[in-house]
PDB file of C-alpha atoms in Angstrom:
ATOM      1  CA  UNK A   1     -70.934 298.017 -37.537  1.00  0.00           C
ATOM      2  CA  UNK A   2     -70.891 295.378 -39.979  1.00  0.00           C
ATOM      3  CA  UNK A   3     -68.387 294.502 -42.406  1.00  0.00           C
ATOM      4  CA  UNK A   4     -69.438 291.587 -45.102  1.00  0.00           C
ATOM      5  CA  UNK A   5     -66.892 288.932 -46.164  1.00  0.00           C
ATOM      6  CA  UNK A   6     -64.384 289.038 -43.546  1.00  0.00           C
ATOM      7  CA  UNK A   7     -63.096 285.846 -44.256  1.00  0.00           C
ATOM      8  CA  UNK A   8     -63.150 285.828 -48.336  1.00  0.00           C
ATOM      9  CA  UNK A   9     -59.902 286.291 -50.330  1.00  0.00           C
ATOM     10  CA  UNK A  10     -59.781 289.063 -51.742  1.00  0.00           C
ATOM     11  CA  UNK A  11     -62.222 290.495 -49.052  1.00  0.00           C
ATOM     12  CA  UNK A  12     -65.055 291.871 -50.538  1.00  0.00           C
ATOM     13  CA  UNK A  13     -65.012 295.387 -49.149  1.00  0.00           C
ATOM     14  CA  UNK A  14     -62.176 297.509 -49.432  1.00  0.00           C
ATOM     15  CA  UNK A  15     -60.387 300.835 -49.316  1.00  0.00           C
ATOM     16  CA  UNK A  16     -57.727 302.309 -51.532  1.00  0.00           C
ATOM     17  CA  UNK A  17     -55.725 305.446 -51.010  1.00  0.00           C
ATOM     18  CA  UNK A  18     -53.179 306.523 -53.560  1.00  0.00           C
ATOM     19  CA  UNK A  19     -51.607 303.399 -54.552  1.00  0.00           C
ATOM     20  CA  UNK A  20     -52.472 301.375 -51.792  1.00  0.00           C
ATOM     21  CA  UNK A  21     -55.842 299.447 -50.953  1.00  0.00           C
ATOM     22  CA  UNK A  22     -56.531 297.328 -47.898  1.00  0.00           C
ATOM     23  CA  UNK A  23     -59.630 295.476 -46.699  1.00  0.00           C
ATOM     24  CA  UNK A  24     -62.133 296.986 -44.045  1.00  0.00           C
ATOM     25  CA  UNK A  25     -62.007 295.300 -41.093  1.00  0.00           C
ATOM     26  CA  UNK A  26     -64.757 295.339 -38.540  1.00  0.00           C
ATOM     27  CA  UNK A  27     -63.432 296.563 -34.873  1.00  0.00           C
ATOM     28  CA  UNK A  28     -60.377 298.065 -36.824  1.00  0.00           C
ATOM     29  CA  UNK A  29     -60.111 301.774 -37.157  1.00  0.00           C
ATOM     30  CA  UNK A  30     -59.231 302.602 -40.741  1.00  0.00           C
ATOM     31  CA  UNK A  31     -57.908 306.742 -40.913  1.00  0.00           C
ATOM     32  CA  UNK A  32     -56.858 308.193 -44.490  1.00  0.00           C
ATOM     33  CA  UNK A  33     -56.393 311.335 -45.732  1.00  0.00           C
ATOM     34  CA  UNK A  34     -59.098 312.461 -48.343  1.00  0.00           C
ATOM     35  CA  UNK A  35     -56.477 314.735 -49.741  1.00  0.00           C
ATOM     36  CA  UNK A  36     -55.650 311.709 -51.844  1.00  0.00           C
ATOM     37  CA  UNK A  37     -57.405 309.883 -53.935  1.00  0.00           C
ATOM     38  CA  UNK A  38     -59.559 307.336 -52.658  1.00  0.00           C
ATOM     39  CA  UNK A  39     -62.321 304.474 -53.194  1.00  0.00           C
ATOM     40  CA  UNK A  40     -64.668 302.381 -51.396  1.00  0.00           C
ATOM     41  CA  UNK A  41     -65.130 299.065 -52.441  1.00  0.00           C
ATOM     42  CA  UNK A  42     -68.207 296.854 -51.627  1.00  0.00           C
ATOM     43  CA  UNK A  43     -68.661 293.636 -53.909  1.00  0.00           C
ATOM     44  CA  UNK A  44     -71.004 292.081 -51.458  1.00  0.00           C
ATOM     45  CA  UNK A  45     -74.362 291.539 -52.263  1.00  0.00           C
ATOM     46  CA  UNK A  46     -74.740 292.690 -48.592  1.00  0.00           C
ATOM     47  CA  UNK A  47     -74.785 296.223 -47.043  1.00  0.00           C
ATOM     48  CA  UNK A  48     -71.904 297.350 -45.438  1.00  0.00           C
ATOM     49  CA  UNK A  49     -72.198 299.560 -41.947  1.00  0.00           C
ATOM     50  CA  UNK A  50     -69.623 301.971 -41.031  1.00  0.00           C
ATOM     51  CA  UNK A  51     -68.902 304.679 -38.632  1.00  0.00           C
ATOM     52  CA  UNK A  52     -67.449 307.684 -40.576  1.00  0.00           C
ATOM     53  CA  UNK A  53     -66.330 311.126 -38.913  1.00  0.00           C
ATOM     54  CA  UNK A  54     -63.731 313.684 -40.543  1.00  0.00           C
ATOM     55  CA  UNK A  55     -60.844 315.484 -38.849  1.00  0.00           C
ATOM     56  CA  UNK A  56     -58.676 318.384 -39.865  1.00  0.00           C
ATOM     57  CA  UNK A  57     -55.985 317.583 -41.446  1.00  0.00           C
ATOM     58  CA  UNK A  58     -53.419 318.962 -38.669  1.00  0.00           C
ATOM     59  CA  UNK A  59     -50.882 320.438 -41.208  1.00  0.00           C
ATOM     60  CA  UNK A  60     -53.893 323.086 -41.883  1.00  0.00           C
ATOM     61  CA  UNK A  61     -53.659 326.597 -40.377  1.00  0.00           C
ATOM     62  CA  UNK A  62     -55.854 327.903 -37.878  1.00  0.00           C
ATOM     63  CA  UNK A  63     -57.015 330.366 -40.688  1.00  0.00           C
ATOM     64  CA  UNK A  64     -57.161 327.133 -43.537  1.00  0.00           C
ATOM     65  CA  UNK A  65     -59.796 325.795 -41.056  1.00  0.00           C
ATOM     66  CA  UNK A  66     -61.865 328.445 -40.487  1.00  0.00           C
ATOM     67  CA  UNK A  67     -62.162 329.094 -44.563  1.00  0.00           C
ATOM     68  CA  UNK A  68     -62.922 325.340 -45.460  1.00  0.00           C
ATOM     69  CA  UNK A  69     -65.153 325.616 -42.606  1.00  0.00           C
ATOM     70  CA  UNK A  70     -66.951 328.735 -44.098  1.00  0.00           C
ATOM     71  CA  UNK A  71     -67.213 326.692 -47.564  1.00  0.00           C
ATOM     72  CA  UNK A  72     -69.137 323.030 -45.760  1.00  0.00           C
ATOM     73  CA  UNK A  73     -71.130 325.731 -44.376  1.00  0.00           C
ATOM     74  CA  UNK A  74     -72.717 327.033 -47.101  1.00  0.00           C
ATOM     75  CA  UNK A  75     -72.980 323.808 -48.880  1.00  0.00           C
ATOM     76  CA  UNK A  76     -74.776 322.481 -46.176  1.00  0.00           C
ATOM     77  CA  UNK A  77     -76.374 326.414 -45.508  1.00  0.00           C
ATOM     78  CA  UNK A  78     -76.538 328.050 -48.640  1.00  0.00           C
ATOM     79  CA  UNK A  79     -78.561 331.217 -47.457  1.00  0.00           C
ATOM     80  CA  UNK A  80     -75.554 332.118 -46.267  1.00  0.00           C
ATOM     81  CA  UNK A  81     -73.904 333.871 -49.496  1.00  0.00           C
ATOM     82  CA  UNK A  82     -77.395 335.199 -50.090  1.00  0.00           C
ATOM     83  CA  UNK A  83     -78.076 338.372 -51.279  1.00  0.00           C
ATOM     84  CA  UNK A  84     -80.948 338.732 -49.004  1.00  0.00           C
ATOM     85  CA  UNK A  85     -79.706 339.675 -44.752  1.00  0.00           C
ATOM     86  CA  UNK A  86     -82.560 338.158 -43.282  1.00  0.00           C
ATOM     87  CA  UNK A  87     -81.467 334.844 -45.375  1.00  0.00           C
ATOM     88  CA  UNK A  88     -78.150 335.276 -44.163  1.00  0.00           C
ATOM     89  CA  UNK A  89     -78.726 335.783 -40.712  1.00  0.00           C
ATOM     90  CA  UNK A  90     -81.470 332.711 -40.664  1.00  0.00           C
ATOM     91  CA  UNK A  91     -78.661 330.511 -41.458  1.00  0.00           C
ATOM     92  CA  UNK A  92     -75.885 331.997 -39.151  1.00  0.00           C
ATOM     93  CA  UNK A  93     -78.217 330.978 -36.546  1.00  0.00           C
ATOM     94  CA  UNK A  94     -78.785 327.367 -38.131  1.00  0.00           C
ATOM     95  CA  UNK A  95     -75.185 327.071 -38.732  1.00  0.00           C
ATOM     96  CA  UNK A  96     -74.659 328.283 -34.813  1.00  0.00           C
ATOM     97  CA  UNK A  97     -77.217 325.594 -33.330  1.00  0.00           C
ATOM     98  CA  UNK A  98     -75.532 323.356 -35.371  1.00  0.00           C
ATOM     99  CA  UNK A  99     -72.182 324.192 -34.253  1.00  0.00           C
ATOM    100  CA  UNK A 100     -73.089 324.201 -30.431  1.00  0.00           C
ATOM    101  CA  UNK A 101     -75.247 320.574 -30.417  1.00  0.00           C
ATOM    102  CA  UNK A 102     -71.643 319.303 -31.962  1.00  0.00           C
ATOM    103  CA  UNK A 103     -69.737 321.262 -29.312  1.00  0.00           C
ATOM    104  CA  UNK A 104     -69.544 318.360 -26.810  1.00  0.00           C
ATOM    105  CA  UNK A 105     -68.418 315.718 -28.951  1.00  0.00           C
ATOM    106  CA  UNK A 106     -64.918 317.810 -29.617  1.00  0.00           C
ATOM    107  CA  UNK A 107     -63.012 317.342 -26.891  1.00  0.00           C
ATOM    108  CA  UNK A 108     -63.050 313.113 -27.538  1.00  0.00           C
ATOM    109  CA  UNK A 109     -59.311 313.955 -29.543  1.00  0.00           C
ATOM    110  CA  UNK A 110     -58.227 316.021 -26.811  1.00  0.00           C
ATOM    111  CA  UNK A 111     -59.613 313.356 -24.068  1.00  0.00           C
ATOM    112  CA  UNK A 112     -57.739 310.571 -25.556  1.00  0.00           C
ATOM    113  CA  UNK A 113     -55.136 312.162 -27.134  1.00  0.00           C
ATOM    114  CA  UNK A 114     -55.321 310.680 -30.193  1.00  0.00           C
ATOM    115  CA  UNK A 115     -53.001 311.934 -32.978  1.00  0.00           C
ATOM    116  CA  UNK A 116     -51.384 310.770 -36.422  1.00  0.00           C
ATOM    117  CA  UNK A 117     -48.080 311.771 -37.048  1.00  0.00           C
ATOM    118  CA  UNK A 118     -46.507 312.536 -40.112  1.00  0.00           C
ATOM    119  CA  UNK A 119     -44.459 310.045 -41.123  1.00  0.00           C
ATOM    120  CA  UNK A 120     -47.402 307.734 -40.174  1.00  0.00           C
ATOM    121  CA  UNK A 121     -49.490 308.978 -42.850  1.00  0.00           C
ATOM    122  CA  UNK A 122     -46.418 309.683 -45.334  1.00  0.00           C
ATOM    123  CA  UNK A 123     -45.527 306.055 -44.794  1.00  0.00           C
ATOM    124  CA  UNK A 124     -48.952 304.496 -45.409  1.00  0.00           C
ATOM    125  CA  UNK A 125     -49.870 306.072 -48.584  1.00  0.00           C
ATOM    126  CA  UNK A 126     -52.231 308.277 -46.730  1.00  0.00           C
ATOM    127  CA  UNK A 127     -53.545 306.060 -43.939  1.00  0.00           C
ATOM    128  CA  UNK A 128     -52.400 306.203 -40.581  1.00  0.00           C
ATOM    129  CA  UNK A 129     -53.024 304.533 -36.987  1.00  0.00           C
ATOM    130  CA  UNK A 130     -53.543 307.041 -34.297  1.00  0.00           C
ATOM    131  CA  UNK A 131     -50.604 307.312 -31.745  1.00  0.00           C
ATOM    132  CA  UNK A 132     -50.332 309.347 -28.989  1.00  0.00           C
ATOM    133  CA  UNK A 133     -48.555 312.887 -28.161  1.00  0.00           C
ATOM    134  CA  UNK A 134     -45.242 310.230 -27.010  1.00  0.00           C
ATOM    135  CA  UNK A 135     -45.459 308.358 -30.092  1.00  0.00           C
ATOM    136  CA  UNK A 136     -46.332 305.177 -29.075  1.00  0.00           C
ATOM    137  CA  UNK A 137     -49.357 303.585 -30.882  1.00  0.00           C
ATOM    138  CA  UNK A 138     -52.722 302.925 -29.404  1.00  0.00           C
ATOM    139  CA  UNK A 139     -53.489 299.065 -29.288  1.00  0.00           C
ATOM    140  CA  UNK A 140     -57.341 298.176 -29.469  1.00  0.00           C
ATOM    141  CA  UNK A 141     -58.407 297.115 -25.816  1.00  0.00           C
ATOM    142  CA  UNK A 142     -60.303 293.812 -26.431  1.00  0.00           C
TER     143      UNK A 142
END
């Protein structure tokens, strides 16, 4: 992953969250919720690499989940309002394949157990290191 700039003042590529804003950082984990409003800043003439995955918000109900879930699906899977079964049932099964190739990357959360709390995110605007279940933060292993 490759961040441009890193030693430039201000730094080239940034993030802001609410009312906050803070330079990416390469080998730094940066986690924000997109509940907010948010930008990505690149000013480089150079392209900027990142690793980007989302996570449920864990205020959200199982049942929250499962209806925001339904909604990605059919933007990524829009036979699946169709009017037509056979549409419908073509992308269930896409939607399932999906679902079961991503199956073995979910328990990397549980593995690690890796979790934000709330007065982490409350406190950063919206971003938030991940600490574990005892509450003591997660230092990068160099």
């Amino acid at each position: 992953l490759v961040i441009p700039g890193q030693d430039e003042s201000p730094p080239p590529c940034r993030l802001s969250v609410g009312d906050q804003t803070r330079p990416w950082r390469e080998g730094q984990v940066s986690l924000f919720d997109t509940s907010l409003l948010h930008d990505a800043v690149n000013d480089s003439n150079q392209y900027r690499y990142i690793l980007m995955f989302r996570v449920w918000h864990p205020d959200l109900t199982s049942n929250e989940r499962k209806g925001l879930q339904f909604l990605f699906d059919c933007l990524e899977e829009p036979g699946l309002v169709s009017d037509q079964p056979m549409e419908i049932l073509d992308a269930e099964a896409r939607v399932a394949a999906q679902r079961a190739s991503l199956d073995s990357l979910l328990p990397l959360e549980k593995e690690h157990n890796l979790t934000p709390t709330k007065e982490e995110r409350r406190s950063r605007g919206g971003f938030a290191s991940f600490v574990d279940k005892k509450g003591k933060s997660k230092k990068k292993r160099k």
